[in-house]
Short mmCIF file of C-alpha atoms in Angstrom, two decimals:
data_model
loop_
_atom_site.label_atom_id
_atom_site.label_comp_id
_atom_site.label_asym_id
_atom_site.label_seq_id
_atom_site.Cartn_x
_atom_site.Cartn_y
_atom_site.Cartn_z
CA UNK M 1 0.00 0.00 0.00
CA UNK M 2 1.56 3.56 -1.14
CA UNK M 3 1.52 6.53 1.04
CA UNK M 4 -1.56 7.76 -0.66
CA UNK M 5 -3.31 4.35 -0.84
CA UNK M 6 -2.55 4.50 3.48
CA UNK M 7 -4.11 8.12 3.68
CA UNK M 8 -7.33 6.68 1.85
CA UNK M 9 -7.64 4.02 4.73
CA UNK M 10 -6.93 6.55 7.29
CA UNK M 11 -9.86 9.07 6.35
CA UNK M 12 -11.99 5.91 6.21
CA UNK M 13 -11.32 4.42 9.06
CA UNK M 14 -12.15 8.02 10.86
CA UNK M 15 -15.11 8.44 9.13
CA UNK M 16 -16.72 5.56 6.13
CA UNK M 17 -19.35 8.04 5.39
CA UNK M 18 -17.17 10.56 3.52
CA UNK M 19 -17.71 10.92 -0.36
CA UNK M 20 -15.00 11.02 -2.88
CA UNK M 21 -15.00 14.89 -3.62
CA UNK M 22 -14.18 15.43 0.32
CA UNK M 23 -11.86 12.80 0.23
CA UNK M 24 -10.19 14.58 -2.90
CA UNK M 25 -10.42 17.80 -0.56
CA UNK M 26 -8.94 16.94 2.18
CA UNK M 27 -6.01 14.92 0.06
CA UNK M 28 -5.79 17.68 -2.08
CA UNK M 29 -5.74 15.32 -5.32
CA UNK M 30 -8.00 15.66 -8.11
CA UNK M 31 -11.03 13.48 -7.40
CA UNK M 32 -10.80 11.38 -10.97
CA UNK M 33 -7.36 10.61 -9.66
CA UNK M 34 -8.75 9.26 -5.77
CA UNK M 35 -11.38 7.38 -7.71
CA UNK M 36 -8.52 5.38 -9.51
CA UNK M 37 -6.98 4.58 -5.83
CA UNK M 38 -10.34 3.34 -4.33
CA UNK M 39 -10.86 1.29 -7.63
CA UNK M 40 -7.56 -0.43 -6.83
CA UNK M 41 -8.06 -0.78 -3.03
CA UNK M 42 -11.62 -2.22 -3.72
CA UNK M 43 -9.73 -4.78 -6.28
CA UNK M 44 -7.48 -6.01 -3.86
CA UNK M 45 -9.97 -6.45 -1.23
CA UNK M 46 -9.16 -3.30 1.20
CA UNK M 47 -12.03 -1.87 0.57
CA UNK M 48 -15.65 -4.41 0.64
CA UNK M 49 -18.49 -2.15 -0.06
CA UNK M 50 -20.37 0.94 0.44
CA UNK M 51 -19.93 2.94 2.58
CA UNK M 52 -16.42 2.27 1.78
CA UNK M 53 -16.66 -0.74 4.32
CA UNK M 54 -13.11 -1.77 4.92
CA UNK M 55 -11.73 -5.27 5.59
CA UNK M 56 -10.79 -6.59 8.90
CA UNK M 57 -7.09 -6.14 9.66
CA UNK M 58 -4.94 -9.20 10.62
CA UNK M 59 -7.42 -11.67 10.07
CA UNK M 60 -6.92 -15.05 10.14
CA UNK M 61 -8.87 -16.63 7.60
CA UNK M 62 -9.06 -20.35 7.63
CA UNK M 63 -10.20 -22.77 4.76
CA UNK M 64 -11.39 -26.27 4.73
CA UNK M 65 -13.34 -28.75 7.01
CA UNK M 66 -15.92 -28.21 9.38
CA UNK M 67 -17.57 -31.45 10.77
CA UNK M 68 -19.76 -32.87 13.23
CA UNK M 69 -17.31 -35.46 15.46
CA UNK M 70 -19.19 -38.22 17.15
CA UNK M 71 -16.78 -40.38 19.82
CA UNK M 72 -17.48 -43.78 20.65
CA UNK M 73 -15.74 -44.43 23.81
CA UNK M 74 -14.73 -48.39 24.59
CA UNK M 75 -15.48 -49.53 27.95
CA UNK M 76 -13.57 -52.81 27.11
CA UNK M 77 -10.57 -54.31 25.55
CA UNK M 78 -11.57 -53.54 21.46
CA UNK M 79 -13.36 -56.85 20.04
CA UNK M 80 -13.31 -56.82 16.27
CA UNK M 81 -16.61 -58.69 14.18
CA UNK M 82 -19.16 -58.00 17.58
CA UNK M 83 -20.71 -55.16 19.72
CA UNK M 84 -18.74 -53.12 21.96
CA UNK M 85 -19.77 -51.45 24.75
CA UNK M 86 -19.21 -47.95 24.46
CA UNK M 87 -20.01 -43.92 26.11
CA UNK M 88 -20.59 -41.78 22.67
CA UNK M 89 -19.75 -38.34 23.14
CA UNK M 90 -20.86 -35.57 20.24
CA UNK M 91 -18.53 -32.15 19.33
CA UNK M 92 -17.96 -30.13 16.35
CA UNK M 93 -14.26 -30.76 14.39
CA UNK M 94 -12.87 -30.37 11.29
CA UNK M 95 -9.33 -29.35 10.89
CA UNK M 96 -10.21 -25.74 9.55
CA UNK M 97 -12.16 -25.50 11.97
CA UNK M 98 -10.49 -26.64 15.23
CA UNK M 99 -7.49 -24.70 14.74
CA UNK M 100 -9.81 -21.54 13.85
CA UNK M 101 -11.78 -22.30 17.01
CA UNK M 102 -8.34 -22.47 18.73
CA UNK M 103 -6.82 -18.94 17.54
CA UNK M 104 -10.20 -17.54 18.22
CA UNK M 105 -10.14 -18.46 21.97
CA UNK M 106 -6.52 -17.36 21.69
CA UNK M 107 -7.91 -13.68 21.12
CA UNK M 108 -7.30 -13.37 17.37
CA UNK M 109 -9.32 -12.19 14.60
CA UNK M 110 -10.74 -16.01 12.52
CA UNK M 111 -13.13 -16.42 9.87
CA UNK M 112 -13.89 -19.59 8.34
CA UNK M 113 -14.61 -20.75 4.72
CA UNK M 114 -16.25 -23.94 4.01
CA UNK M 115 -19.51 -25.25 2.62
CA UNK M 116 -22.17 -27.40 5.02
CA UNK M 117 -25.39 -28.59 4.38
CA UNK M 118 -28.18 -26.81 5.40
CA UNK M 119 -29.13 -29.35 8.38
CA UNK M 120 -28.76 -29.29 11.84
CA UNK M 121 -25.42 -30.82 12.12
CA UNK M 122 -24.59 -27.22 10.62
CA UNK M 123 -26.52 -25.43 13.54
CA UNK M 124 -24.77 -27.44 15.85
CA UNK M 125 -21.31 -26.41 14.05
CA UNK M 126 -22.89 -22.48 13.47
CA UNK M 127 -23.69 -22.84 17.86
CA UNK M 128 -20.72 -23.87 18.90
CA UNK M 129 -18.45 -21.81 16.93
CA UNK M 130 -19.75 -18.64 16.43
CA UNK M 131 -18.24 -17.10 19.44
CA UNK M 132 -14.87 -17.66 18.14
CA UNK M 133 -15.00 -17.18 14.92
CA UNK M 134 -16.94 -15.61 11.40
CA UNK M 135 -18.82 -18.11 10.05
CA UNK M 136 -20.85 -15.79 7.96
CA UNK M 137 -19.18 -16.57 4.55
CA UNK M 138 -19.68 -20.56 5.33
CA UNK M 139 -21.12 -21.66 1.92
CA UNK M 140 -24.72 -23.60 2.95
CA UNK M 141 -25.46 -26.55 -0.15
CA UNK M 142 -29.27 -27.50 0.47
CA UNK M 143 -29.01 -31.34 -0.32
CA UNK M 144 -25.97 -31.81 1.02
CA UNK M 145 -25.08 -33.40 4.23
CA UNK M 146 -22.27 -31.13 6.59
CA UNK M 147 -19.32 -33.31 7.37
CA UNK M 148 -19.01 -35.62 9.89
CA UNK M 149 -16.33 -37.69 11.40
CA UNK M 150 -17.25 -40.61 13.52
CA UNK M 151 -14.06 -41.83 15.36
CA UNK M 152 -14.01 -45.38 18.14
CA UNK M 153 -11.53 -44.85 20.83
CA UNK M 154 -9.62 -47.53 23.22
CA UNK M 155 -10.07 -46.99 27.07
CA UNK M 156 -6.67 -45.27 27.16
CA UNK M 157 -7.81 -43.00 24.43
CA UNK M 158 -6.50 -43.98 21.37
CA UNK M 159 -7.61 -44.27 18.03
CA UNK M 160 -9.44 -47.81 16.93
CA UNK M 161 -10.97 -46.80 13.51
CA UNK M 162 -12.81 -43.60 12.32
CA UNK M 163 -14.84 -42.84 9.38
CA UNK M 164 -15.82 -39.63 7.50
CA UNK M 165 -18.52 -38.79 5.76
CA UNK M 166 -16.45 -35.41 3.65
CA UNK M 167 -18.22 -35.02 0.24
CA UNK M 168 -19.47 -31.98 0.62
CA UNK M 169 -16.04 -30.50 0.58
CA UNK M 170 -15.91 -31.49 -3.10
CA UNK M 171 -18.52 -28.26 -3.59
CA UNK M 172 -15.18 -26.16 -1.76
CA UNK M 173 -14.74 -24.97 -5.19
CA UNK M 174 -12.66 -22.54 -7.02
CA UNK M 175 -15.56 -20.57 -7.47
CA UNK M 176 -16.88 -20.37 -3.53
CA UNK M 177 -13.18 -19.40 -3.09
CA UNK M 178 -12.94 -16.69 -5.85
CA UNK M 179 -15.91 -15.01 -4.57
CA UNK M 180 -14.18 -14.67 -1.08
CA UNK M 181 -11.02 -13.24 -2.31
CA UNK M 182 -11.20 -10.26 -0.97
CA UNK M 183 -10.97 -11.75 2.43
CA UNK M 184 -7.67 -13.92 1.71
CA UNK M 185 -6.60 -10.29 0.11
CA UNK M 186 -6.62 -8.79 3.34
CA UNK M 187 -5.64 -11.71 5.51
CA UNK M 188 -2.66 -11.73 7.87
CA UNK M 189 -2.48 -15.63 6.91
CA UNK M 190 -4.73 -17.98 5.30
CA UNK M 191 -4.75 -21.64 7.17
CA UNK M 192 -5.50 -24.38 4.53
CA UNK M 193 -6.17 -27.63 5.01
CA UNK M 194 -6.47 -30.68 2.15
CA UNK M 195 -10.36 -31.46 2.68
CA UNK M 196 -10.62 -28.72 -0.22
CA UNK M 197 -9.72 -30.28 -4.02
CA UNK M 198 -6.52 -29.97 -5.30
CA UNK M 199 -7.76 -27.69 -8.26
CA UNK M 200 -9.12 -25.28 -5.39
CA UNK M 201 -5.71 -25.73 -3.32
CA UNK M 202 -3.45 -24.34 -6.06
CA UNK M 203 -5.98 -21.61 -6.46
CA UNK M 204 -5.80 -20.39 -2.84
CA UNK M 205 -2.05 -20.97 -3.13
CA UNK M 206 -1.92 -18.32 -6.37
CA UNK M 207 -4.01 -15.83 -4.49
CA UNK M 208 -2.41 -16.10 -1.31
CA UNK M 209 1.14 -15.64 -3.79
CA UNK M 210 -0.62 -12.84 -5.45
CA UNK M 211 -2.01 -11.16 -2.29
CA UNK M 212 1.63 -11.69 -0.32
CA UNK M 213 -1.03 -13.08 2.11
CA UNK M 214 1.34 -15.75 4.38
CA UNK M 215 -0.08 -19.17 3.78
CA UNK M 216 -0.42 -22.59 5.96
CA UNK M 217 -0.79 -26.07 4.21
CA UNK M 218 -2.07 -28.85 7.11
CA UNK M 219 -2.86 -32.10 5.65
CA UNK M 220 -5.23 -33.93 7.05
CA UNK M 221 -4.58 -37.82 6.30
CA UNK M 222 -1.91 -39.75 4.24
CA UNK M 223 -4.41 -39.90 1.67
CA UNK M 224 -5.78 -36.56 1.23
CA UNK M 225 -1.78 -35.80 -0.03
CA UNK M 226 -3.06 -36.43 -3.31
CA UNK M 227 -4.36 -33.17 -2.87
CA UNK M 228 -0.87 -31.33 -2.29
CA UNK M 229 -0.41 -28.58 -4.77
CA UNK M 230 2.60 -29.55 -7.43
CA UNK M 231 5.30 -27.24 -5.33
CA UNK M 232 5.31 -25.44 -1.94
CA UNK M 233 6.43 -21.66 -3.10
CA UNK M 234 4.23 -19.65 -1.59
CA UNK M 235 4.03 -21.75 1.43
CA UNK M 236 4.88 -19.64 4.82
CA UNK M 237 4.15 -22.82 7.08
CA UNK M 238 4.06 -26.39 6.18
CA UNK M 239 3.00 -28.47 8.96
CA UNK M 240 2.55 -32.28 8.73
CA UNK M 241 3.52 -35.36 10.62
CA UNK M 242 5.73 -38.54 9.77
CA UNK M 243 3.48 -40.08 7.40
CA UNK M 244 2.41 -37.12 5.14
CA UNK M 245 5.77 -36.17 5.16
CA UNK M 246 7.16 -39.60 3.83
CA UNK M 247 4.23 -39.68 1.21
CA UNK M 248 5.07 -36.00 0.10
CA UNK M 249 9.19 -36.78 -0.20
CA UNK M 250 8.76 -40.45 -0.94
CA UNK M 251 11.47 -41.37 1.75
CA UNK M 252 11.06 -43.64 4.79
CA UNK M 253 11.78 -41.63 7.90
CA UNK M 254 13.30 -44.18 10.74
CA UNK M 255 15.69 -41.89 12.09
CA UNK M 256 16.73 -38.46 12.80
CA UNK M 257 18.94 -38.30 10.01
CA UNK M 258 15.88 -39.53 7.53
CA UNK M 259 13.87 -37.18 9.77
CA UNK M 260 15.98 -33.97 9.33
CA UNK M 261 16.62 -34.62 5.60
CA UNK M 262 12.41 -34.77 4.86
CA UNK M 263 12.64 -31.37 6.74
CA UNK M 264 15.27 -30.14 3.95
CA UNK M 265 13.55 -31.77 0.56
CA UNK M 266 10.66 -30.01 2.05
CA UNK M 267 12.54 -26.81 2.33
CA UNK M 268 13.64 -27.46 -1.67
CA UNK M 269 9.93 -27.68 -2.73
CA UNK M 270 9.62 -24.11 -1.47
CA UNK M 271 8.45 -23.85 2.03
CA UNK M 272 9.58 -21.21 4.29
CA UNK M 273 9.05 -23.00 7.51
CA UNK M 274 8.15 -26.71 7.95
CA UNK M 275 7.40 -28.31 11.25
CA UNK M 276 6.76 -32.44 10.38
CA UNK M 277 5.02 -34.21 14.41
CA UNK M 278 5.68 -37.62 15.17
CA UNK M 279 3.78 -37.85 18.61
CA UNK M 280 5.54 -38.26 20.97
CA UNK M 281 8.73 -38.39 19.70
CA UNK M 282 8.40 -34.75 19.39
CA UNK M 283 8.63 -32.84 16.01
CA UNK M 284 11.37 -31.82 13.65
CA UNK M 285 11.03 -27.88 12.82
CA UNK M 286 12.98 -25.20 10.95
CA UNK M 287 13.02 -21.86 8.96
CA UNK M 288 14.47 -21.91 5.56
CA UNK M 289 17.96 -21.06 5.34
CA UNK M 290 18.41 -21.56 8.92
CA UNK M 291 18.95 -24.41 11.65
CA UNK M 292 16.81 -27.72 11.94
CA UNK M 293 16.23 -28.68 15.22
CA UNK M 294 14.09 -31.87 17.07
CA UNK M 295 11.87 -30.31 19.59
CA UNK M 296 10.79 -33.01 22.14
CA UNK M 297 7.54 -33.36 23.04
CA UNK M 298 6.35 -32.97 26.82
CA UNK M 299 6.62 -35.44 29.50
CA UNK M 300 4.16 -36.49 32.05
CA UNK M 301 1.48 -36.14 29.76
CA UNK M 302 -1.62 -38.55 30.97
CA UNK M 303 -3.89 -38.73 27.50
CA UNK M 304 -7.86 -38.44 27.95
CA UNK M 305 -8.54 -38.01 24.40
CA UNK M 306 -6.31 -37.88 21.25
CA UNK M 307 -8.39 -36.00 18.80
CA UNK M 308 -8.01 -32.22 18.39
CA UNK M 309 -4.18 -32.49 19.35
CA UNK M 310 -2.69 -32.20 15.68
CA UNK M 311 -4.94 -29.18 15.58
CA UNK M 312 -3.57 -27.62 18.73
CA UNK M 313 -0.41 -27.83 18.19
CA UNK M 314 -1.03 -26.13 14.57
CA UNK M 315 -2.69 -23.38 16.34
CA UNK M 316 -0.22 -22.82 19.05
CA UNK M 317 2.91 -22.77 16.04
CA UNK M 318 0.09 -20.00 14.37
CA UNK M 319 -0.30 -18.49 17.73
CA UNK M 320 3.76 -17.61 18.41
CA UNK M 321 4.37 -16.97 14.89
CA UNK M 322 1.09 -13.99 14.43
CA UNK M 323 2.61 -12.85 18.18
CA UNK M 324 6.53 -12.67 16.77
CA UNK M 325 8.00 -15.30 18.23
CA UNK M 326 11.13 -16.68 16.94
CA UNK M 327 10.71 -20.81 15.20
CA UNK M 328 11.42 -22.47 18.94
CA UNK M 329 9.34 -20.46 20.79
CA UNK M 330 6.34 -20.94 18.41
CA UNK M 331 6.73 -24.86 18.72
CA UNK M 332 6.89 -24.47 22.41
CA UNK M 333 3.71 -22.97 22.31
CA UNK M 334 2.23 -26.07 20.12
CA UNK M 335 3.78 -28.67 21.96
CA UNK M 336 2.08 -27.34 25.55
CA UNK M 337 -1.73 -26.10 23.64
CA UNK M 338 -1.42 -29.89 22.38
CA UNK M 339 -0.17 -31.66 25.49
CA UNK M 340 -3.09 -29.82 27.21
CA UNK M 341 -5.49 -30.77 25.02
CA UNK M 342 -4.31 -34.41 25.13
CA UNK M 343 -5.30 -34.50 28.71
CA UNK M 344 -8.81 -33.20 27.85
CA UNK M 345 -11.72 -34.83 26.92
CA UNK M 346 -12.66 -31.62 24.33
CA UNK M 347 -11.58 -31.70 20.84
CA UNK M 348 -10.84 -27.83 21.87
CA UNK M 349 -10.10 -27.55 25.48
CA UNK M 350 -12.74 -25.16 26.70
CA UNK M 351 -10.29 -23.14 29.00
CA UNK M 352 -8.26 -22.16 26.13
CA UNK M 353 -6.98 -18.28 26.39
CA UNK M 354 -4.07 -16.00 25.56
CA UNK M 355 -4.15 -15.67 29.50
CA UNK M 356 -3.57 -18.74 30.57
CA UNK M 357 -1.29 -20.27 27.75
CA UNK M 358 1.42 -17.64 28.40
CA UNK M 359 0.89 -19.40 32.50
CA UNK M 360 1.37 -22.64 30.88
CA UNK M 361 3.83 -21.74 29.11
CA UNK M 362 5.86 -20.84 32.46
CA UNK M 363 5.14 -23.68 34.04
CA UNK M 364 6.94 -26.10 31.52
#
């Protein structure tokens, strides 16, 4: 934005109301001349409507699933080809959405883009998250059922099996994204993850490269890496674990040496910082150009409930990088936001704030 472009934003800000011609006056341009800088600021998503109704600033704006997570609980030993008893539990998920619902709760500025069906699973999802987060540009597809993810977990909290049910994300089109430019325009990062398509992944990629928007790529299963776009340039943060990463480079990762080097042929597809989780093991993180370090995960951890942890630790990485922190003190923030919600029972722990990470934060 050029100094003039900035003044435009500052009389707006003060006052949306103001026409051109006192805009021109008080700028002392020629108002033909301010009506070619609105033009452009309206382009590129600055600007959203009359009255000159100007984009939020440092919004995070994330992209992909938003589901309906049913938990089956074993009360037993798991005992494959009969009935188990189980506790069911119900909570919204979805990788977009979890770590949106996370940064929200960590006090920053979230809308979320996805499509649902017009059903109540999407009330629940609209109920639940609407405190934390914009859900007003959430694409609703009457015939369509919202997402769901059904997942059966061991008495010590494991995953058994899970099935989803994702294909309305196959309606997370080009299109629903193009229309919502504007936002990614004037995002200070756009969070991806790979329930969109692959044709609608490179598209966010080019506007986020057009935009200089920072971008996030989180996969969300093995498979879904079909979906990668064909290079990472663009990419601010790439953050997978051991699988995805060995799918994605095509190497076996058994050591720390295998571990490191995925972190480097990641670096050479063009990603700026890469961070690839393998539980508790810890993760393997660094910033292009710069050291690659194994971050271990934290002890004494007693695990409820595994789901929602991947997506904590994503949002706590988000969390110190949007606050300035350097690469290790942005993984410390993951590892504690996900070894917190490990010993929850919430896919997002409900006593999530700013507040009380930075306490955790001390304490470890």
């Amino acid at each position: 934005m050029n100094d003039k472009e900035a003044a435009i934003v500052m009389l707006l800000r003060k006052n949306p109301f103001l026409t051109q011609q006192d805009m021109a006056d008080q700028l002392e341009m020629s108002r033909p001349a301010l009506a070619n800088l609105i033009s452009g600021l309206t382009k590129r998503g600055v600007i959203t409507g009359r009255a000159y109704i100007l984009a939020e600033d440092n919004e995070v704006v994330c992209i992909g699933g938003a589901n309906v997570d049913r938990k089956f609980h074993l009360k037993d030993a798991t005992q494959l080809g009969t009935s188990n008893p189980t506790a069911m539990s119900v909570a919204v998920g979805g990788v977009a959405r979890n770590i949106a619902d996370n940064l929200g709760r960590l006090n920053h500025s979230v809308r979320l883009l996805t499509v649902a069906g017009n059903d109540a699973d999407w009330q629940l999802i609209e109920q639940e998250s609407g405190d934390y987060m914009d859900v007003k540009a959430v694409g609703l597809l009457p015939g369509h059922s919202t997402g769901s993810y059904s997942a059966v977990l061991s008495t010590d909290g494991e995953l058994v099996v899970a099935m989803a049910n994702m294909d309305v994300y196959e309606a997370l089109s080009v299109d629903y994204i193009e229309s919502n430019d504007r936002l990614i325009a004037n995002a200070a990062l756009a969070v991806m993850d790979l329930n969109c398509p692959k044709e609608t992944v490179e598209f966010v990629k080019s506007r986020a490269i057009l935009h200089g928007t920072g971008l996030v790529i989180v996969p969300v299963s093995s498979p879904k890496m079909t979906r990668m776009p064909d290079n990472l340039e663009g990419v601010t943060w790439f953050i997978c674990n051991q699988d995805e990463a060995e799918t994605y480079t095509g190497q076996s990762i058994q050591n720390d040496t295998d571990w490191e080097s995925a972190v480097q042929k990641l670096f050479e597809a063009g990603a700026e910082n890469v961070v690839v989780t393998a539980g508790s093991k810890g993760v393997m993180a660094g910033k292009r150009g710069g050291e690659v370090k194994r971050y271990a995960a934290m002890n004494g951890v007693s695990v409820e409930d595994v789901t929602g942890a991947g997506d904590a630790f994503v949002s706590g990485v988000l969390h110190g990088h949007l606050e300035g922190m350097d690469t290790a003190e942005a993984i410390r923030c993951g590892l504690v936001n996900a070894a917190k919600t490990l010993e929850s029972s919430y896919t997002v722990r409900p006593e999530l704030t700013k507040e009380q990470l930075t306490i955790e934060l001390e304490e470890y």
